[in-house]
CSV table of C-alpha atoms in Angstrom, one decimal:
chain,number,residue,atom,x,y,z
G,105,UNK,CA,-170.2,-39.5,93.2
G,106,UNK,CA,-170.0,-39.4,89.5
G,107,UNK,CA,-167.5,-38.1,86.8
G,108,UNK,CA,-169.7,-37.2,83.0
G,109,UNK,CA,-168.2,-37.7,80.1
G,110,UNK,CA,-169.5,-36.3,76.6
G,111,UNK,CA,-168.0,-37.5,73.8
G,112,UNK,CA,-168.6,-35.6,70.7
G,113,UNK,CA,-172.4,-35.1,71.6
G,114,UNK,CA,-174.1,-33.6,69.2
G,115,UNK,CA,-178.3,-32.2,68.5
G,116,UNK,CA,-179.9,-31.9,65.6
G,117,UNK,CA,-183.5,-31.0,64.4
G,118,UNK,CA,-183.3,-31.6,60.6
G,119,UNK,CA,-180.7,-29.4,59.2
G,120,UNK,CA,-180.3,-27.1,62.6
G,121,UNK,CA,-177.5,-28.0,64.6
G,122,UNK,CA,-178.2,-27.5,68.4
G,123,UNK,CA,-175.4,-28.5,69.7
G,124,UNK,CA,-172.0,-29.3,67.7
G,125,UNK,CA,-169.4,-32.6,68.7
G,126,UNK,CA,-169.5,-31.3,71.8
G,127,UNK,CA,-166.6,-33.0,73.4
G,128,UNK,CA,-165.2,-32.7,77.5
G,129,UNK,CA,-165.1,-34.7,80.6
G,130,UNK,CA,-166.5,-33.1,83.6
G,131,UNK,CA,-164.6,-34.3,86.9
G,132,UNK,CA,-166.6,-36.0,90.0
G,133,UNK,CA,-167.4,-33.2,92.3
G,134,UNK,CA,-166.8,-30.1,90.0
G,135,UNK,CA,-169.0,-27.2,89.2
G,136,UNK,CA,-169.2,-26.5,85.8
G,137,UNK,CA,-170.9,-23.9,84.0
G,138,UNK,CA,-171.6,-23.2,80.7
G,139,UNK,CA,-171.9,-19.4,79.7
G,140,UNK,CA,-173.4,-18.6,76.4
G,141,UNK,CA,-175.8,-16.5,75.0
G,142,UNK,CA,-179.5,-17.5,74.3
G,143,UNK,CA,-179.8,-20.0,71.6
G,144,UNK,CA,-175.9,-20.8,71.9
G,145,UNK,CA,-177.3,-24.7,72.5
G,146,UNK,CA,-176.2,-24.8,76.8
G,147,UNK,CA,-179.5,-25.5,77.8
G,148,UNK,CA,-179.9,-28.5,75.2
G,149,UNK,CA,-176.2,-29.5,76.3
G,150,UNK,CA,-178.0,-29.7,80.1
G,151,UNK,CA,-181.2,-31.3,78.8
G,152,UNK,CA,-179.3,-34.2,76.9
G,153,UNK,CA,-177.7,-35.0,80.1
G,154,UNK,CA,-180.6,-35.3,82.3
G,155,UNK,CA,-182.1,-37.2,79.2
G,156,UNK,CA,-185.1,-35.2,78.8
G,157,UNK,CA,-183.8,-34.7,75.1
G,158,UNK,CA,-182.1,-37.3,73.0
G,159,UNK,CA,-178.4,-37.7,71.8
G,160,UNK,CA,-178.6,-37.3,68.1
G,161,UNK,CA,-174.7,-38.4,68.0
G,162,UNK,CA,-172.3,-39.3,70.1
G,163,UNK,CA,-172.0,-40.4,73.6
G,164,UNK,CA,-173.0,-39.2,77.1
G,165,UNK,CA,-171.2,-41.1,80.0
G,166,UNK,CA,-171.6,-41.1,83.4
G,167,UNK,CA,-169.1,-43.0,86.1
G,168,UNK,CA,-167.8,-44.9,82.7
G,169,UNK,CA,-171.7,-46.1,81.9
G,170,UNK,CA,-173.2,-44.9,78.7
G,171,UNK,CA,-176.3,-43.6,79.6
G,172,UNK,CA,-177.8,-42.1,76.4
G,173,UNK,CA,-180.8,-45.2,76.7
G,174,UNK,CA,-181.7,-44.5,80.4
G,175,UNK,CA,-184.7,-42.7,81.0
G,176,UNK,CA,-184.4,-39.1,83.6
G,177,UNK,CA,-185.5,-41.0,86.2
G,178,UNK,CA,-182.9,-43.2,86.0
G,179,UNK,CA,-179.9,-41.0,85.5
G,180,UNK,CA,-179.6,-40.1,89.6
G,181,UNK,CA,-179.8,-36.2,88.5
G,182,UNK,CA,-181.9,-33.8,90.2
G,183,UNK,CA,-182.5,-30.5,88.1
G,184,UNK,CA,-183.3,-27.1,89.5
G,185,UNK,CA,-185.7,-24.8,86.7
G,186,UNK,CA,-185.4,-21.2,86.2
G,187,UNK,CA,-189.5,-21.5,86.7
G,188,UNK,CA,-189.1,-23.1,90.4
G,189,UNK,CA,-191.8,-26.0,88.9
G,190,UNK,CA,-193.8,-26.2,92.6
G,191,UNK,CA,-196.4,-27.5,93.1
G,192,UNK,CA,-198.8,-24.7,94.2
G,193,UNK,CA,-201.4,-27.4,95.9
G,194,UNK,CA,-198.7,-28.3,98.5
G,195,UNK,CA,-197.3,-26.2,100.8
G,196,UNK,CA,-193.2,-26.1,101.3
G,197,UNK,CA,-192.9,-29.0,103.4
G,198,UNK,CA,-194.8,-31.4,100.9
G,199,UNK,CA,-193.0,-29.5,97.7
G,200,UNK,CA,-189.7,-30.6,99.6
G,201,UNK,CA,-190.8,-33.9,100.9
G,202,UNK,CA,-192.2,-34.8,97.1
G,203,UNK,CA,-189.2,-36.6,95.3
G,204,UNK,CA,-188.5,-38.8,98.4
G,205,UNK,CA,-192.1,-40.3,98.2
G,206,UNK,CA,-191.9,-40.7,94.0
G,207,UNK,CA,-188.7,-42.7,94.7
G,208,UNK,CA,-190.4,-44.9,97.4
G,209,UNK,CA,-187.9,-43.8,100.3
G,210,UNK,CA,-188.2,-44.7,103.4
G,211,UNK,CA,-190.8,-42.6,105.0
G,212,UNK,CA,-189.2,-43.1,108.4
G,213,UNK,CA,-186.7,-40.9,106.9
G,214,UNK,CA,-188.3,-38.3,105.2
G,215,UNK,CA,-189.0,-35.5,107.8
G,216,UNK,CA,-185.2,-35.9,108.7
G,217,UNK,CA,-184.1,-35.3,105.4
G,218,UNK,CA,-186.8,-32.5,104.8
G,219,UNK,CA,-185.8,-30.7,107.6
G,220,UNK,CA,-181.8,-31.2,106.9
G,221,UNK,CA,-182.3,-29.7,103.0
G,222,UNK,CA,-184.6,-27.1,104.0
G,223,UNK,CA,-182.1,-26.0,106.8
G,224,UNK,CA,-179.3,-25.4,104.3
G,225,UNK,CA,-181.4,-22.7,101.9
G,226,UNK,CA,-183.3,-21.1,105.5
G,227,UNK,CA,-186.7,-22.5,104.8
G,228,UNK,CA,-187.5,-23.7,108.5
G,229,UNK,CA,-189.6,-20.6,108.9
G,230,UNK,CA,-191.6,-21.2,105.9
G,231,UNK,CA,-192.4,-25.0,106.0
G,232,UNK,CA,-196.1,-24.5,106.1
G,233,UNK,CA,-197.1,-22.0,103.3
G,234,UNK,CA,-198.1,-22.6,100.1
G,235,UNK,CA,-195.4,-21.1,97.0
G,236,UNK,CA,-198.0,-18.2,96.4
G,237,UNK,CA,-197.4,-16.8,99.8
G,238,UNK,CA,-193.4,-16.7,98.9
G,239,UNK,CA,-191.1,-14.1,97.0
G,240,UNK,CA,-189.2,-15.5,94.1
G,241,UNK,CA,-185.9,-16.0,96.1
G,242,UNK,CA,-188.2,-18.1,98.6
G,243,UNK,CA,-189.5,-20.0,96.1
G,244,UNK,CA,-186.1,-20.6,94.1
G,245,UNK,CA,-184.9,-21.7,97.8
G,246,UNK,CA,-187.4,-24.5,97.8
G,247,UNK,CA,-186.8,-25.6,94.3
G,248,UNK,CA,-182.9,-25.6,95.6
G,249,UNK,CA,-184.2,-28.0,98.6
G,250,UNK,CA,-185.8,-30.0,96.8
G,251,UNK,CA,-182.8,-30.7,94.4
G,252,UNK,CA,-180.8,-31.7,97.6
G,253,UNK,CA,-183.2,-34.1,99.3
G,254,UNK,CA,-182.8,-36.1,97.0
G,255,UNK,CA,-179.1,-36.9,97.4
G,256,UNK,CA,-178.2,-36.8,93.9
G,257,UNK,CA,-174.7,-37.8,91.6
G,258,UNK,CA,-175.9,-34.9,89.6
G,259,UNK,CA,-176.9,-31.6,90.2
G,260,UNK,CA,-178.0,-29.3,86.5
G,261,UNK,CA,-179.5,-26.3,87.3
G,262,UNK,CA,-180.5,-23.7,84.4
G,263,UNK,CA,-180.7,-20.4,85.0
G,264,UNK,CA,-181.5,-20.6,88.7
G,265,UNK,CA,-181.5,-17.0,89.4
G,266,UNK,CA,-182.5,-15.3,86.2
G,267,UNK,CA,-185.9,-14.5,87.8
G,268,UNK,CA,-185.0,-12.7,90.9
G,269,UNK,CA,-183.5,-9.3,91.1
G,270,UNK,CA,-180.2,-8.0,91.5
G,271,UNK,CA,-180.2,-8.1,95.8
G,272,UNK,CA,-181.7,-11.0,96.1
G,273,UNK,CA,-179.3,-12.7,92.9
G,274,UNK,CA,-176.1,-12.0,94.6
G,275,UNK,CA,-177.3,-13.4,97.6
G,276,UNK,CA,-179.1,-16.7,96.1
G,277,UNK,CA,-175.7,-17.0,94.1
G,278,UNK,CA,-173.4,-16.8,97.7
G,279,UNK,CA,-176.2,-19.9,98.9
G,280,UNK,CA,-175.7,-21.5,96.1
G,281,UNK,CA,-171.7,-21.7,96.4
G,282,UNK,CA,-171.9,-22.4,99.7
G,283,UNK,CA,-174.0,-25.8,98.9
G,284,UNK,CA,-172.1,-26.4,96.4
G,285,UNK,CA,-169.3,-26.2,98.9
G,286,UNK,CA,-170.7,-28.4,101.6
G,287,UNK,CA,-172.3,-31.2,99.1
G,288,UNK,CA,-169.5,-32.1,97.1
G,289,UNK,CA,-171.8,-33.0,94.4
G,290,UNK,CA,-171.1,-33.0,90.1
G,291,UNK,CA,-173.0,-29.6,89.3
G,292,UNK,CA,-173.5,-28.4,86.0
G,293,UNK,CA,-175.1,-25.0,85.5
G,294,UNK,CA,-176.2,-23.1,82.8
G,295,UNK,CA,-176.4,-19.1,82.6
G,296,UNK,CA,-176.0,-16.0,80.1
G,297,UNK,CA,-174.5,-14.2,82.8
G,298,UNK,CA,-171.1,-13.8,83.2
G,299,UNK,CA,-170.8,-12.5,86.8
G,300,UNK,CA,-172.4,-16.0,88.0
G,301,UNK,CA,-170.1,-18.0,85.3
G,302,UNK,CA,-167.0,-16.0,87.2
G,303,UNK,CA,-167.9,-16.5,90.7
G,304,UNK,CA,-169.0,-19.6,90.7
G,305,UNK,CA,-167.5,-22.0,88.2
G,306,UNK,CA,-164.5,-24.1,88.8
G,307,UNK,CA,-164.6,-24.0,85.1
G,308,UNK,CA,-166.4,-22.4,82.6
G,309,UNK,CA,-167.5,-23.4,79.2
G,310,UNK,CA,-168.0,-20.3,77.1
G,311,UNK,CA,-170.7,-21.3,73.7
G,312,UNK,CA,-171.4,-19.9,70.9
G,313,UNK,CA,-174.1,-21.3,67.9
G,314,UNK,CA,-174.3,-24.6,69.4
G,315,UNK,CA,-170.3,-24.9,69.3
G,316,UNK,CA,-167.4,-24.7,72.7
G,317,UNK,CA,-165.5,-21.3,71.6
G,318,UNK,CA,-163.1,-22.0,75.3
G,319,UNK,CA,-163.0,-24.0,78.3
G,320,UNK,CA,-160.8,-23.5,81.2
G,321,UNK,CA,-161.0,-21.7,85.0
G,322,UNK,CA,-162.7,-18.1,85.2
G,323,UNK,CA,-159.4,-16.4,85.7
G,324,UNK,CA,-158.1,-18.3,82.4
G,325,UNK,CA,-161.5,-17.3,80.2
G,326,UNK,CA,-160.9,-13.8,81.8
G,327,UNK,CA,-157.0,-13.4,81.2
G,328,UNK,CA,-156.6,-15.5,77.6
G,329,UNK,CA,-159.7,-15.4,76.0
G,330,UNK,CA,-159.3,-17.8,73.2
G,331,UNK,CA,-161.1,-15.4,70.2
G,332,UNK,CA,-163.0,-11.8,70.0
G,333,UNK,CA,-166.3,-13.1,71.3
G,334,UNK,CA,-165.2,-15.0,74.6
G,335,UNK,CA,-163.1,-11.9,75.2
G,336,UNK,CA,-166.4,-9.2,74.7
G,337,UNK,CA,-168.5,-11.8,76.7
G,338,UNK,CA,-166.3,-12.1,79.8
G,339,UNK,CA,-166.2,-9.3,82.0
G,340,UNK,CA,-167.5,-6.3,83.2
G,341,UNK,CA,-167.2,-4.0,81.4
G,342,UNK,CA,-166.9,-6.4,78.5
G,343,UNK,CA,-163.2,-6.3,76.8
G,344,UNK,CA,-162.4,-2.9,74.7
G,345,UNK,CA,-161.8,-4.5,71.4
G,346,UNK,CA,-160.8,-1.7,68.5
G,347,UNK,CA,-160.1,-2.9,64.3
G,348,UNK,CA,-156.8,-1.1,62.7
G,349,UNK,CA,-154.0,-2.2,61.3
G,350,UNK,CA,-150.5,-3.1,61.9
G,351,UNK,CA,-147.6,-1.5,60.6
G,352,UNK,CA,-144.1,-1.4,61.6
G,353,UNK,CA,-144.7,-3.0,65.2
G,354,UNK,CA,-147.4,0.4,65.9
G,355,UNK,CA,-151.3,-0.3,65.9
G,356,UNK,CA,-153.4,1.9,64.5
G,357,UNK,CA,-157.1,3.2,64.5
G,358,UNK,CA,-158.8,6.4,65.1
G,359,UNK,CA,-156.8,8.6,67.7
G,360,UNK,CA,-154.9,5.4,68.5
G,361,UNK,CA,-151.5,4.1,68.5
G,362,UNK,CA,-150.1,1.3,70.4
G,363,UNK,CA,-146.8,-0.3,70.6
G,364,UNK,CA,-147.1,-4.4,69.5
G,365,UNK,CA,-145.3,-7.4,68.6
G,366,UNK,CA,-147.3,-8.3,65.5
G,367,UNK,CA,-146.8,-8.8,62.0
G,368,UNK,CA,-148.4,-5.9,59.2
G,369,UNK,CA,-152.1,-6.0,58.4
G,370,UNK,CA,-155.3,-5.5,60.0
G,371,UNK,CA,-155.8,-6.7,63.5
G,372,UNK,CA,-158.3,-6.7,66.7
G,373,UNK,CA,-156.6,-5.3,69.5
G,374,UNK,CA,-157.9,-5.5,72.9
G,375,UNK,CA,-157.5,-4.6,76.6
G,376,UNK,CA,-159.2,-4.6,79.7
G,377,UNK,CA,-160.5,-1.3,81.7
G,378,UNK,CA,-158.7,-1.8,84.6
G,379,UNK,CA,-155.3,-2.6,83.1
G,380,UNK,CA,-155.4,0.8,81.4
G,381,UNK,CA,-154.8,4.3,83.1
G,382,UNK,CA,-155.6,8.3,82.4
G,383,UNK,CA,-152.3,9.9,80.6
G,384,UNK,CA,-151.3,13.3,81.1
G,385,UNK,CA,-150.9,14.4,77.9
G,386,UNK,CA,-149.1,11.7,75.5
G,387,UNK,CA,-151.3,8.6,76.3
G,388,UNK,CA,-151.7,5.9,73.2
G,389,UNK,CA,-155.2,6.5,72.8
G,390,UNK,CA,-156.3,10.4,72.9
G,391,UNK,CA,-160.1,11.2,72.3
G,392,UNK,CA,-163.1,13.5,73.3
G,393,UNK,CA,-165.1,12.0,76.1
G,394,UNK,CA,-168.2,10.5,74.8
G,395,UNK,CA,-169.5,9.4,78.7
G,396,UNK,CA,-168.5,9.6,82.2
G,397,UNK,CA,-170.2,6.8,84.6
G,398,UNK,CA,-169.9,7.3,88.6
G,399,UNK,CA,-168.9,3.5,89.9
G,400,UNK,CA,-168.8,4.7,93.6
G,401,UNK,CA,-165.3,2.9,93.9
G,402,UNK,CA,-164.2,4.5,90.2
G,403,UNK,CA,-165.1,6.6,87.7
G,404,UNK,CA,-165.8,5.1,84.0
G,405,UNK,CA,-164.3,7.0,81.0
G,406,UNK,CA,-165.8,6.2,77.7
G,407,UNK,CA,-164.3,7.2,74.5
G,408,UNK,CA,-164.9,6.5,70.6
G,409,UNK,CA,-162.3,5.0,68.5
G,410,UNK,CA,-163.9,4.1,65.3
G,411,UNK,CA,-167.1,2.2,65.7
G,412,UNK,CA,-166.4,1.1,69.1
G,413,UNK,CA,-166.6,2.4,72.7
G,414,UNK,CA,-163.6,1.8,75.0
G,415,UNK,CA,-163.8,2.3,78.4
G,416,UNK,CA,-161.0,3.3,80.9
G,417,UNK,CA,-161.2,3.0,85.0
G,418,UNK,CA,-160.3,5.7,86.3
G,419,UNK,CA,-160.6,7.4,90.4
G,420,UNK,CA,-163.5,8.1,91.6
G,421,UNK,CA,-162.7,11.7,92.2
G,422,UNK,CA,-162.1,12.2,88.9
G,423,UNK,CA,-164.0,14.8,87.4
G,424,UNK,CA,-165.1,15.5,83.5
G,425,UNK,CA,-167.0,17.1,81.5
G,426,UNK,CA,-168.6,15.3,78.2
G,427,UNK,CA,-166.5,16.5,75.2
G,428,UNK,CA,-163.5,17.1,76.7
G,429,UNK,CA,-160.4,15.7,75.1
G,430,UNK,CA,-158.8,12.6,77.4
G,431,UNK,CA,-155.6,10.7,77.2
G,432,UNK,CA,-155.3,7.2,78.1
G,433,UNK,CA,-151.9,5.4,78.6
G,434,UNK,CA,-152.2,1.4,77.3
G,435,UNK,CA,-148.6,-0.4,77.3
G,436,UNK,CA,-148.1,-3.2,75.0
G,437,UNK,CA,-148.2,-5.5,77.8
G,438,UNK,CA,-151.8,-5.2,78.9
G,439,UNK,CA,-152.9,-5.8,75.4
G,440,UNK,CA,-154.7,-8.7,73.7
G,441,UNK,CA,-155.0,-9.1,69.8
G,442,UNK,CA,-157.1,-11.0,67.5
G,443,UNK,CA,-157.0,-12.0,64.2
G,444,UNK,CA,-159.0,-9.5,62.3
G,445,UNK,CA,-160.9,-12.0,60.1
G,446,UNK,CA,-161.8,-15.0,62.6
G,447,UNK,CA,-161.3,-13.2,65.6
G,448,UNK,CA,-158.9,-16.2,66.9
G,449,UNK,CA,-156.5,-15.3,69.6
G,450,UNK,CA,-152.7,-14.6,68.5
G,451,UNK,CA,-150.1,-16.1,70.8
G,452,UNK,CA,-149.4,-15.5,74.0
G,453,UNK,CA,-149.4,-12.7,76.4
G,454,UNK,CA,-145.4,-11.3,76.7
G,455,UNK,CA,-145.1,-11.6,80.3
């Protein structure tokens, strides 16, 4: 089993900074991911780990050992590429079967512990082809089996299921939980995706630029963003997030006024879709509709207020037309707001 431990990693390539004094402890047996867009330095974070790119400062630990000298093949991880990486010579069995005979295992033991890993992602029917006779979701399936053969401390898998599509992503992702589930092993996974990050993360690590903007649990990322971007990357839709000002305890912006408790001056307010609901009449935000969007279990009403679209869930029998002046009722309660220069969180929600 194995706790990790960065402390105050960093990566740099001349004057780019990579990755910034990157600082946390991830607990033996959780599954963290880190959620970024590309270029936010997740993928390096991953790569210093496994040691296929060096520390430039600071520490990587893992069970209390410093490992930042051992090579990958000492570091007991076993990493699972968005490109699957198969061998296309070999067929599924041997792809499987490979690590075991590079780490001079027991042979005895290997179709055992073929069979075992390539039970777990439904490969037994598909043992004896070669990866160019399997779909992407087969193929990621092997790569996945050939991760747990091994019998890692460490699991780091980047963007796993980028390359499938949407069907065959959700169910990868419920496979991957699952595992996950039944190996009890350190995982540390990397995506820009923030349906994966939410559904499968104990906790999250939200990046920006190279530097941590949040960590904590989904629903915590989700309910307290820490700052303007975690709160437009988490979510879906993303956050509404409108600029005014503050005067008097009343936000303002185009065709809005809201109710806060907030100093004067200019301000980021935002709330979430679902927390909001259609107003007859004398709602806190009224506006023209700019789009409607069938859900099939709700209907999403888009407005504009300023520069920005807000969105509102509403039933899915509700009917529109484009144009068409909407209210939509926001109490103080649901909302969020953000400093209007650095975007930082300001207290707490009033419960």
């Amino acid at each position: 089993m194995a706790e990790i431990q960065l402390r105050n990693v960093g990566k740099r390539w001349g004057s780019f900074v990579g990755v910034h004094n990157f600082d946390l402890t991830i607990a033996d047996r959780e599954f963290l991911v880190l959620l970024g867009p590309s270029g936010c330095g997740k993928t390096t974070t991953m790569r210093m780990i496994a040691g296929l790119e060096d520390v430039t400062e600071g520490e990587i630990l893992v069970d209390g050992k410093v490992v930042n000298d051992l090579e990958p093949k000492d570091r007991d991880v076993a990493m699972v590429f968005q490109s699957y990486a198969l061998y296309p010579n070999m067929n599924v069995y041997e792809n499987i079967r490979f690590p075991l005979k590079v780490r001079g295992i027991d042979p005895t033991t290997h179709d055992d512990k073929v069979r075992s890993a390539s039970a777990m992602v439904e490969l037994d029917d598909f043992l004896h082809r070669k990866p160019a006779e399997l779909s992407g979701g087969q193929r990621q399936r092997v790569a996945l089996a050939r991760a747990i053969v091994r019998e890692p401390n460490v699991f780091l898998m980047d963007e796993p299921l980028s390359n499938l599509d949407a069907k065959l992503r959700v169910s990868t992702r419920a496979q991957i939980k699952n595992l996950s589930h039944e190996l009890a092993v350190t995982t540390i996974y990397v995506t820009h995706d923030q349906i994966e990050a939410m559904t499968l993360a104990d906790r999250v690590v939200v990046m920006k630029q190279g530097v941590v903007q949040q960590v904590g649990s989904p629903t915590e990322i989700y309910d307290r963003p820490a700052n303007t971007f975690v709160a437009s990357f988490i979510g879906s839709p993303a956050m509404n997030l409108m600029d005014g000002e503050v005067s008097g305890g009343v936000f303002r912006a185009e065709h809005v006024e809201i109710s806060v408790d907030a100093p004067d001056g200019p301000m980021t307010l935002g709330f979430r879709a679902e927390d909001a609901s259609l107003a007859e009449g004398n709602g806190q935000i009224t506006a023209p509709i700019y789009t409607l969007e069938l859900l099939g279990d709700a209907t999403m009403i888009s407005v504009r207020v300023g520069g920005a679209l807000v969105s509102v869930k509403a039933d899915k029998a509700f009917r529109a037309e484009i144009g068409e002046p909407v209210s939509f009722s926001v109490p103080k309660e649901i909302c969020h707001l953000f400093e209007a220069e650095s975007g930082a969180r300001i207290g707490e929600l009033p419960h």
